[in-house]
Amino acid sequence: MKTRLVAGLALLSTGLLAGAFGYGATNVATTFNAVPLDVRLTFHSALMQMNGPVMQTAMALAVLSSLVLAVLTRGAPRLLAGAACGLAVVSFLVTRFGNVPINQKIKVWAVTTPPPDHAAILQRWENFNIVRTVTALVAFLLIITLVMRSFRGSDH
């Protein structure tokens, strides 16, 4: 019963993380490129301020629930949960050391002037965003696989 609850939490949290990053990559980031730079910088700064606590919580829950699931299981499920945990950690590290420092620059640019190389820096942010989105999505797919395998041959 405990393992099922943890698996459910891992499924939910990795799904929320992948969904949030996926929505951001497909809708928000592409919209950033469709609006004038000053609008993007202002919106980006405001969005990151709101996203901070939500995404940190989602990442922490994805990491912790996948880790606990890896501890509670054996064999292939342990490998799947451990890999999902590792990928959620990568999403966090890319965010913390890739996107967040650029977000801090964008916050300054929103009230001053972007540097001449701002387009390259924004492209680097988008590259980091793609990496963290893919790692979160693969973590979610691994947890889905784990859960589906655990119900194989079961009537419920």
Coordinates of N, CA, C and O in Angstrom, one line a residue:
M1 N 0.8 -1.2 0.0 CA 0.0 0.0 0.0 C 0.9 1.3 0.0 O 0.6 2.2 -0.8
K2 N 1.9 1.3 0.8 CA 2.8 2.4 0.9 C 3.5 2.6 -0.4 O 3.6 3.8 -0.9
T3 N 3.9 1.6 -1.1 CA 4.6 1.7 -2.4 C 3.6 2.3 -3.4 O 4.0 3.1 -4.2
R4 N 2.4 1.9 -3.4 CA 1.4 2.4 -4.3 C 1.2 3.9 -4.1 O 1.1 4.7 -5.1
L5 N 1.1 4.3 -2.9 CA 0.9 5.7 -2.6 C 2.1 6.5 -3.1 O 2.0 7.6 -3.7
V6 N 3.3 6.0 -2.8 CA 4.5 6.7 -3.3 C 4.6 6.7 -4.8 O 5.0 7.7 -5.4
A7 N 4.2 5.6 -5.4 CA 4.2 5.6 -6.9 C 3.2 6.6 -7.4 O 3.5 7.3 -8.4
G8 N 2.1 6.7 -6.8 CA 1.1 7.7 -7.2 C 1.6 9.1 -7.1 O 1.4 10.0 -8.0
L9 N 2.3 9.4 -6.0 CA 2.9 10.7 -5.8 C 4.0 11.0 -6.8 O 4.1 12.1 -7.4
A10 N 4.8 10.0 -7.1 CA 5.8 10.1 -8.1 C 5.2 10.4 -9.5 O 5.7 11.2 -10.3
L11 N 4.2 9.6 -9.8 CA 3.5 9.8 -11.1 C 2.9 11.2 -11.2 O 3.1 11.9 -12.2
L12 N 2.2 11.7 -10.1 CA 1.7 13.0 -10.1 C 2.7 14.1 -10.2 O 2.6 15.0 -11.0
S13 N 3.8 14.0 -9.4 CA 4.8 15.1 -9.3 C 5.6 15.1 -10.6 O 5.9 16.2 -11.1
T14 N 6.0 14.0 -11.1 CA 6.8 14.0 -12.4 C 5.9 14.5 -13.5 O 6.4 15.2 -14.4
G15 N 4.6 14.1 -13.5 CA 3.7 14.6 -14.5 C 3.5 16.1 -14.5 O 3.4 16.7 -15.5
L16 N 3.3 16.6 -13.3 CA 3.2 18.0 -13.1 C 4.4 18.8 -13.6 O 4.3 19.8 -14.3
L17 N 5.6 18.2 -13.2 CA 6.8 18.9 -13.6 C 7.0 18.9 -15.2 O 7.2 19.9 -15.8
A18 N 6.8 17.7 -15.7 CA 6.9 17.6 -17.2 C 5.8 18.5 -17.9 O 6.1 19.1 -18.9
G19 N 4.6 18.5 -17.3 CA 3.5 19.3 -17.9 C 3.8 20.8 -17.9 O 3.6 21.5 -18.8
A20 N 4.3 21.2 -16.7 CA 4.7 22.6 -16.6 C 5.8 23.1 -17.5 O 5.7 24.1 -18.2
F21 N 6.9 22.2 -17.5 CA 8.0 22.6 -18.4 C 7.5 22.4 -19.9 O 7.9 23.2 -20.7
G22 N 6.7 21.4 -20.2 CA 6.2 21.2 -21.5 C 5.4 22.4 -22.0 O 5.6 22.9 -23.1
Y23 N 4.5 22.9 -21.2 CA 3.6 24.0 -21.5 C 4.5 25.2 -21.7 O 4.3 26.0 -22.7
G24 N 5.5 25.4 -20.8 CA 6.4 26.5 -20.9 C 7.2 26.5 -22.2 O 7.3 27.5 -22.9
A25 N 7.7 25.3 -22.6 CA 8.5 25.2 -23.8 C 7.7 25.4 -25.1 O 8.1 26.0 -26.0
T26 N 6.5 24.9 -25.1 CA 5.7 24.9 -26.3 C 4.9 26.2 -26.5 O 4.6 26.7 -27.6
N27 N 4.4 26.8 -25.4 CA 3.6 28.0 -25.4 C 4.2 29.2 -25.0 O 4.2 30.2 -25.7
V28 N 4.8 29.2 -23.8 CA 5.3 30.5 -23.2 C 6.6 30.9 -23.9 O 6.7 32.0 -24.4
A29 N 7.5 30.0 -24.1 CA 8.8 30.3 -24.8 C 8.6 30.8 -26.2 O 9.2 31.7 -26.7
T30 N 7.7 30.1 -26.9 CA 7.4 30.5 -28.3 C 6.7 31.9 -28.3 O 6.9 32.7 -29.3
T31 N 5.9 32.1 -27.3 CA 5.2 33.5 -27.3 C 6.3 34.5 -26.9 O 6.2 35.7 -27.5
F32 N 7.3 34.2 -26.1 CA 8.4 35.2 -25.8 C 9.0 35.7 -27.1 O 9.3 36.8 -27.3
N33 N 9.1 34.8 -28.1 CA 9.7 35.1 -29.4 C 8.8 35.9 -30.3 O 9.3 36.4 -31.3
A34 N 7.5 35.9 -30.0 CA 6.6 36.6 -30.9 C 6.2 38.0 -30.5 O 5.5 38.7 -31.2
V35 N 6.7 38.4 -29.3 CA 6.4 39.7 -28.8 C 7.6 40.6 -28.8 O 8.7 40.1 -28.8
P36 N 7.4 41.9 -28.7 CA 8.6 42.8 -28.6 C 9.5 42.5 -27.4 O 9.0 42.0 -26.4
L37 N 10.8 42.8 -27.5 CA 11.7 42.4 -26.5 C 11.3 43.0 -25.1 O 11.4 42.3 -24.1
D38 N 10.9 44.2 -25.1 CA 10.6 44.8 -23.8 C 9.4 44.1 -23.1 O 9.4 43.9 -21.9
V39 N 8.4 43.7 -23.9 CA 7.3 42.9 -23.4 C 7.8 41.6 -22.8 O 7.4 41.1 -21.7
R40 N 8.6 40.9 -23.6 CA 9.2 39.6 -23.2 C 9.9 39.7 -21.9 O 9.7 39.0 -20.9
L41 N 10.8 40.7 -21.8 CA 11.6 40.9 -20.5 C 10.7 41.2 -19.3 O 10.9 40.6 -18.3
T42 N 9.7 42.0 -19.5 CA 8.8 42.4 -18.4 C 8.0 41.1 -18.0 O 7.9 40.8 -16.8
F43 N 7.4 40.5 -18.9 CA 6.6 39.3 -18.6 C 7.5 38.2 -18.1 O 7.1 37.5 -17.1
H44 N 8.7 37.9 -18.7 CA 9.6 36.9 -18.2 C 10.0 37.1 -16.8 O 9.9 36.2 -16.0
S45 N 10.3 38.3 -16.4 CA 10.6 38.6 -15.0 C 9.5 38.3 -14.1 O 9.7 37.7 -13.0
A46 N 8.3 38.8 -14.4 CA 7.1 38.6 -13.6 C 6.8 37.1 -13.5 O 6.5 36.6 -12.4
L47 N 6.9 36.4 -14.6 CA 6.6 34.9 -14.6 C 7.6 34.2 -13.7 O 7.2 33.3 -13.0
M48 N 8.8 34.5 -13.8 CA 9.8 33.7 -13.1 C 9.7 34.0 -11.6 O 9.9 33.1 -10.8
Q49 N 9.2 35.2 -11.2 CA 9.0 35.4 -9.8 C 7.8 34.5 -9.2 O 7.9 34.0 -8.2
M50 N 6.8 34.4 -10.1 CA 5.7 33.5 -9.7 C 6.0 32.0 -9.8 O 5.6 31.2 -9.0
N51 N 6.8 31.7 -10.8 CA 7.2 30.3 -11.0 C 8.1 29.7 -10.0 O 8.1 28.5 -9.7
G52 N 9.0 30.5 -9.4 CA 10.0 30.1 -8.5 C 9.5 29.1 -7.4 O 9.9 27.9 -7.4
P53 N 8.6 29.5 -6.6 CA 8.1 28.5 -5.5 C 7.4 27.3 -6.1 O 7.6 26.2 -5.6
V54 N 6.6 27.5 -7.1 CA 5.8 26.4 -7.6 C 6.7 25.4 -8.3 O 6.6 24.2 -8.0
M55 N 7.7 25.8 -9.1 CA 8.5 24.8 -9.8 C 9.5 24.2 -8.8 O 9.8 23.0 -9.0
Q56 N 10.0 24.9 -7.9 CA 10.9 24.3 -6.9 C 10.2 23.2 -6.1 O 10.8 22.2 -5.9
T57 N 9.0 23.5 -5.8 CA 8.2 22.4 -5.1 C 7.9 21.2 -6.0 O 8.1 20.1 -5.5
A58 N 7.6 21.5 -7.2 CA 7.3 20.3 -8.1 C 8.6 19.5 -8.3 O 8.6 18.3 -8.3
M59 N 9.7 20.2 -8.5 CA 11.0 19.5 -8.7 C 11.4 18.7 -7.4 O 11.8 17.6 -7.5
A60 N 11.2 19.3 -6.3 CA 11.5 18.6 -5.0 C 10.7 17.4 -4.8 O 11.2 16.3 -4.5
L61 N 9.4 17.5 -5.1 CA 8.5 16.4 -5.0 C 8.8 15.3 -6.0 O 8.7 14.1 -5.6
A62 N 9.1 15.7 -7.2 CA 9.5 14.7 -8.2 C 10.8 13.9 -7.8 O 10.8 12.7 -7.9
V63 N 11.8 14.6 -7.3 CA 13.0 14.0 -6.9 C 12.8 13.1 -5.7 O 13.1 11.9 -5.7
L64 N 12.1 13.6 -4.6 CA 11.9 12.9 -3.4 C 11.0 11.6 -3.6 O 11.3 10.6 -3.1
S65 N 9.9 11.8 -4.3 CA 9.0 10.7 -4.5 C 9.6 9.6 -5.3 O 9.5 8.4 -5.0
S66 N 10.4 10.0 -6.4 CA 11.1 9.0 -7.2 C 12.2 8.3 -6.4 O 12.4 7.1 -6.5
L67 N 12.9 9.0 -5.6 CA 13.9 8.4 -4.7 C 13.3 7.4 -3.7 O 13.8 6.3 -3.6
V68 N 12.3 7.8 -3.1 CA 11.6 6.9 -2.1 C 11.1 5.7 -2.8 O 11.2 4.6 -2.3
L69 N 10.5 5.9 -4.0 CA 10.0 4.8 -4.8 C 11.2 3.8 -5.1 O 11.0 2.6 -5.1
A70 N 12.3 4.4 -5.5 CA 13.5 3.5 -5.8 C 13.9 2.7 -4.5 O 14.3 1.6 -4.7
V71 N 13.8 3.3 -3.4 CA 14.2 2.6 -2.1 C 13.2 1.5 -1.8 O 13.6 0.5 -1.3
L72 N 11.9 1.8 -2.1 CA 10.9 0.8 -1.7 C 10.8 -0.4 -2.7 O 10.1 -1.3 -2.4
T73 N 11.3 -0.2 -3.9 CA 11.2 -1.3 -4.9 C 12.5 -2.0 -5.2 O 13.5 -1.7 -4.6
R74 N 12.4 -3.1 -6.0 CA 13.5 -3.9 -6.3 C 13.5 -4.1 -7.9 O 12.5 -3.9 -8.5
G75 N 14.7 -4.5 -8.4 CA 14.7 -4.9 -9.8 C 14.5 -3.8 -10.7 O 15.0 -2.6 -10.5
A76 N 13.8 -4.0 -11.8 CA 13.5 -3.0 -12.9 C 12.8 -1.8 -12.3 O 13.2 -0.7 -12.7
P77 N 11.8 -2.0 -11.5 CA 11.2 -0.8 -10.9 C 12.1 0.1 -10.2 O 12.0 1.4 -10.3
R78 N 13.1 -0.5 -9.5 CA 14.1 0.4 -8.8 C 14.9 1.1 -9.8 O 15.2 2.3 -9.6
L79 N 15.3 0.5 -10.9 CA 16.1 1.2 -11.9 C 15.3 2.3 -12.5 O 15.9 3.4 -12.8
L80 N 14.1 2.0 -12.8 CA 13.2 3.0 -13.5 C 13.0 4.2 -12.5 O 13.2 5.4 -12.9
A81 N 12.7 4.0 -11.3 CA 12.5 5.1 -10.3 C 13.8 5.8 -10.0 O 13.8 7.0 -9.9
G82 N 14.9 5.1 -10.0 CA 16.2 5.7 -9.8 C 16.6 6.6 -10.9 O 17.1 7.7 -10.7
A83 N 16.4 6.1 -12.1 CA 16.6 6.9 -13.3 C 15.7 8.2 -13.4 O 16.2 9.3 -13.7
A84 N 14.5 8.0 -13.0 CA 13.5 9.1 -13.0 C 14.0 10.2 -12.0 O 14.0 11.4 -12.2
C85 N 14.5 9.7 -10.8 CA 15.0 10.6 -9.8 C 16.2 11.4 -10.3 O 16.3 12.6 -10.2
G86 N 17.1 10.6 -11.0 CA 18.3 11.3 -11.5 C 17.9 12.3 -12.6 O 18.5 13.4 -12.6
L87 N 17.0 12.0 -13.4 CA 16.6 13.0 -14.4 C 15.9 14.2 -13.8 O 16.1 15.3 -14.3
A88 N 15.1 14.0 -12.8 CA 14.5 15.1 -12.1 C 15.6 16.0 -11.4 O 15.5 17.2 -11.4
V89 N 16.6 15.4 -10.9 CA 17.8 16.1 -10.4 C 18.4 16.9 -11.5 O 18.8 18.1 -11.3
V90 N 18.6 16.3 -12.6 CA 19.2 17.1 -13.8 C 18.3 18.3 -14.1 O 18.8 19.4 -14.4
S91 N 17.0 18.1 -14.2 CA 16.1 19.2 -14.4 C 16.3 20.3 -13.4 O 16.4 21.5 -13.8
F92 N 16.5 20.0 -12.1 CA 16.7 21.0 -11.1 C 18.1 21.7 -11.3 O 18.2 22.9 -11.3
L93 N 19.1 20.9 -11.6 CA 20.5 21.5 -11.8 C 20.5 22.4 -13.0 O 21.1 23.5 -12.9
V94 N 19.9 22.0 -14.1 CA 19.9 22.8 -15.3 C 19.1 24.1 -15.0 O 19.6 25.2 -15.4
T95 N 18.0 24.0 -14.3 CA 17.3 25.2 -13.9 C 18.1 26.1 -13.0 O 18.2 27.3 -13.2
R96 N 18.7 25.5 -11.9 CA 19.4 26.3 -10.9 C 20.7 27.0 -11.5 O 21.0 28.1 -11.2
F97 N 21.4 26.2 -12.3 CA 22.7 26.7 -12.8 C 22.7 27.2 -14.2 O 23.7 27.8 -14.7
G98 N 21.6 27.0 -14.9 CA 21.4 27.4 -16.3 C 20.4 28.6 -16.4 O 20.8 29.7 -16.7
N99 N 19.2 28.2 -16.2 CA 18.1 29.2 -16.4 C 18.1 30.3 -15.3 O 17.9 31.5 -15.7
V100 N 18.2 30.0 -14.1 CA 18.1 31.0 -13.0 C 19.1 32.1 -13.1 O 18.7 33.3 -13.0
P101 N 20.4 31.8 -13.4 CA 21.3 33.0 -13.6 C 20.9 33.9 -14.7 O 21.0 35.1 -14.6
I102 N 20.4 33.3 -15.8 CA 19.9 34.1 -16.9 C 18.7 34.9 -16.5 O 18.5 36.1 -16.9
N103 N 17.8 34.3 -15.7 CA 16.6 35.0 -15.2 C 17.0 36.2 -14.5 O 16.3 37.3 -14.6
Q104 N 18.1 36.1 -13.7 CA 18.5 37.2 -12.9 C 19.0 38.4 -13.8 O 18.7 39.6 -13.5
K105 N 19.6 38.0 -14.9 CA 20.1 39.0 -15.9 C 18.8 39.7 -16.5 O 18.8 40.9 -16.7
I106 N 17.9 38.9 -16.9 CA 16.7 39.4 -17.5 C 15.9 40.3 -16.6 O 15.4 41.3 -17.1
K107 N 15.9 40.0 -15.4 CA 15.3 40.9 -14.4 C 15.9 42.3 -14.4 O 15.2 43.4 -14.4
V108 N 17.2 42.4 -14.6 CA 17.9 43.7 -14.7 C 17.6 44.3 -16.0 O 17.3 45.5 -16.1
W109 N 17.7 43.5 -17.1 CA 17.4 44.1 -18.4 C 16.0 44.7 -18.5 O 15.8 45.7 -19.3
A110 N 15.1 44.1 -17.8 CA 13.7 44.6 -17.9 C 13.5 46.1 -17.4 O 12.6 46.8 -17.8
V111 N 14.5 46.5 -16.5 CA 14.4 47.9 -16.0 C 15.5 48.7 -16.5 O 15.6 49.9 -16.1
T112 N 16.4 48.1 -17.3 CA 17.5 48.9 -17.8 C 17.5 48.7 -19.4 O 16.5 48.8 -20.0
T113 N 18.7 48.3 -19.9 CA 18.8 48.0 -21.3 C 19.5 46.7 -21.5 O 20.5 46.4 -20.8
P114 N 19.0 45.8 -22.4 CA 19.7 44.5 -22.6 C 21.1 44.8 -23.3 O 21.2 45.7 -24.0
P115 N 22.0 43.9 -23.0 CA 23.4 44.0 -23.6 C 23.3 43.7 -25.1 O 22.3 43.1 -25.6
P116 N 24.3 44.1 -25.8 CA 24.3 43.8 -27.3 C 24.2 42.3 -27.6 O 23.6 41.9 -28.6
D117 N 24.7 41.4 -26.7 CA 24.6 40.0 -27.0 C 23.4 39.3 -26.3 O 23.4 38.1 -26.1
H118 N 22.4 40.1 -26.1 CA 21.2 39.6 -25.4 C 20.5 38.4 -26.1 O 20.0 37.5 -25.5
A119 N 20.5 38.5 -27.5 CA 19.9 37.4 -28.3 C 20.6 36.0 -28.0 O 19.9 35.0 -27.9
A120 N 21.9 36.0 -27.9 CA 22.6 34.8 -27.7 C 22.3 34.3 -26.3 O 22.2 33.1 -26.0
I121 N 22.2 35.2 -25.3 CA 21.9 34.8 -23.9 C 20.5 34.2 -23.8 O 20.3 33.2 -23.2
L122 N 19.6 34.9 -24.5 CA 18.2 34.4 -24.5 C 18.1 33.0 -25.2 O 17.4 32.1 -24.8
Q123 N 18.9 32.8 -26.2 CA 18.9 31.5 -26.9 C 19.5 30.4 -26.0 O 19.0 29.3 -25.9
R124 N 20.5 30.8 -25.2 CA 21.1 29.9 -24.2 C 20.0 29.5 -23.2 O 19.9 28.3 -22.8
W125 N 19.2 30.5 -22.7 CA 18.1 30.2 -21.8 C 17.1 29.2 -22.4 O 16.7 28.2 -21.8
E126 N 16.8 29.4 -23.7 CA 15.9 28.5 -24.4 C 16.5 27.1 -24.5 O 15.8 26.1 -24.4
N127 N 17.8 27.0 -24.8 CA 18.5 25.7 -24.8 C 18.4 25.0 -23.5 O 18.1 23.8 -23.4
F128 N 18.7 25.7 -22.4 CA 18.5 25.1 -21.1 C 17.1 24.7 -20.8 O 16.8 23.6 -20.2
N129 N 16.1 25.5 -21.3 CA 14.7 25.2 -21.1 C 14.4 23.9 -21.8 O 13.6 23.0 -21.3
I130 N 14.9 23.6 -23.0 CA 14.6 22.4 -23.7 C 15.2 21.2 -23.0 O 14.6 20.2 -22.8
V131 N 16.4 21.4 -22.5 CA 17.1 20.3 -21.8 C 16.3 19.9 -20.5 O 16.0 18.7 -20.3
R132 N 15.9 20.9 -19.7 CA 15.1 20.5 -18.5 C 13.7 20.0 -18.8 O 13.2 19.1 -18.1
T133 N 13.1 20.4 -19.9 CA 11.8 19.9 -20.3 C 12.0 18.4 -20.8 O 11.2 17.6 -20.3
V134 N 13.0 18.1 -21.5 CA 13.2 16.7 -22.0 C 13.5 15.8 -20.8 O 12.9 14.7 -20.7
T135 N 14.3 16.3 -19.9 CA 14.7 15.4 -18.8 C 13.5 15.2 -17.9 O 13.2 14.0 -17.4
A136 N 12.6 16.2 -17.7 CA 11.4 16.0 -16.9 C 10.4 15.1 -17.6 O 9.8 14.2 -17.0
L137 N 10.3 15.2 -18.9 CA 9.4 14.4 -19.7 C 9.9 12.9 -19.6 O 9.0 12.0 -19.4
V138 N 11.1 12.7 -19.8 CA 11.6 11.3 -19.7 C 11.4 10.7 -18.3 O 11.1 9.5 -18.1
A139 N 11.7 11.5 -17.3 CA 11.4 11.1 -15.9 C 10.0 10.6 -15.7 O 9.7 9.6 -15.2
F140 N 9.0 11.4 -16.3 CA 7.6 11.1 -16.2 C 7.3 9.8 -16.9 O 6.6 8.9 -16.4
L141 N 7.9 9.7 -18.1 CA 7.7 8.4 -18.9 C 8.2 7.2 -18.2 O 7.6 6.1 -18.3
L142 N 9.3 7.4 -17.5 CA 9.9 6.2 -16.7 C 8.9 5.8 -15.6 O 8.7 4.6 -15.3
I143 N 8.4 6.8 -14.9 CA 7.4 6.5 -13.8 C 6.1 5.9 -14.4 O 5.6 5.0 -13.8
I144 N 5.7 6.4 -15.5 CA 4.5 5.8 -16.2 C 4.8 4.3 -16.5 O 4.0 3.4 -16.2
T145 N 6.0 4.1 -17.0 CA 6.4 2.7 -17.4 C 6.4 1.8 -16.1 O 5.9 0.7 -16.1
L146 N 7.0 2.3 -15.0 CA 7.0 1.6 -13.8 C 5.6 1.3 -13.3 O 5.3 0.1 -12.9
V147 N 4.7 2.3 -13.3 CA 3.4 2.0 -12.8 C 2.6 1.1 -13.7 O 1.9 0.2 -13.2
M148 N 2.8 1.2 -15.0 CA 2.1 0.3 -15.9 C 2.6 -1.1 -15.8 O 1.8 -2.1 -15.8
R149 N 3.8 -1.3 -15.6 CA 4.4 -2.6 -15.4 C 3.9 -3.3 -14.1 O 3.7 -4.5 -14.0
S150 N 3.7 -2.4 -13.1 CA 3.3 -3.0 -11.8 C 1.8 -3.4 -11.8 O 1.4 -4.2 -11.0
F151 N 1.0 -2.9 -12.8 CA -0.4 -3.3 -12.9 C -0.6 -4.4 -14.0 O -1.7 -4.9 -14.2
R152 N 0.5 -4.8 -14.7 CA 0.4 -5.8 -15.7 C 0.0 -7.1 -15.1 O 0.5 -7.5 -14.1
G153 N -1.0 -7.7 -15.7 CA -1.5 -9.0 -15.2 C -2.5 -8.8 -14.0 O -3.0 -9.8 -13.4
S154 N -2.7 -7.5 -13.6 CA -3.6 -7.3 -12.5 C -5.0 -6.9 -13.0 O -5.1 -6.3 -14.0
D155 N -6.0 -7.3 -12.3 CA -7.4 -6.9 -12.7 C -7.7 -5.5 -12.3 O -8.7 -5.0 -12.7
H156 N -6.9 -4.8 -11.4 CA -7.3 -3.5 -11.0 C -6.2 -2.6 -11.0 O -5.3 -2.4 -11.3

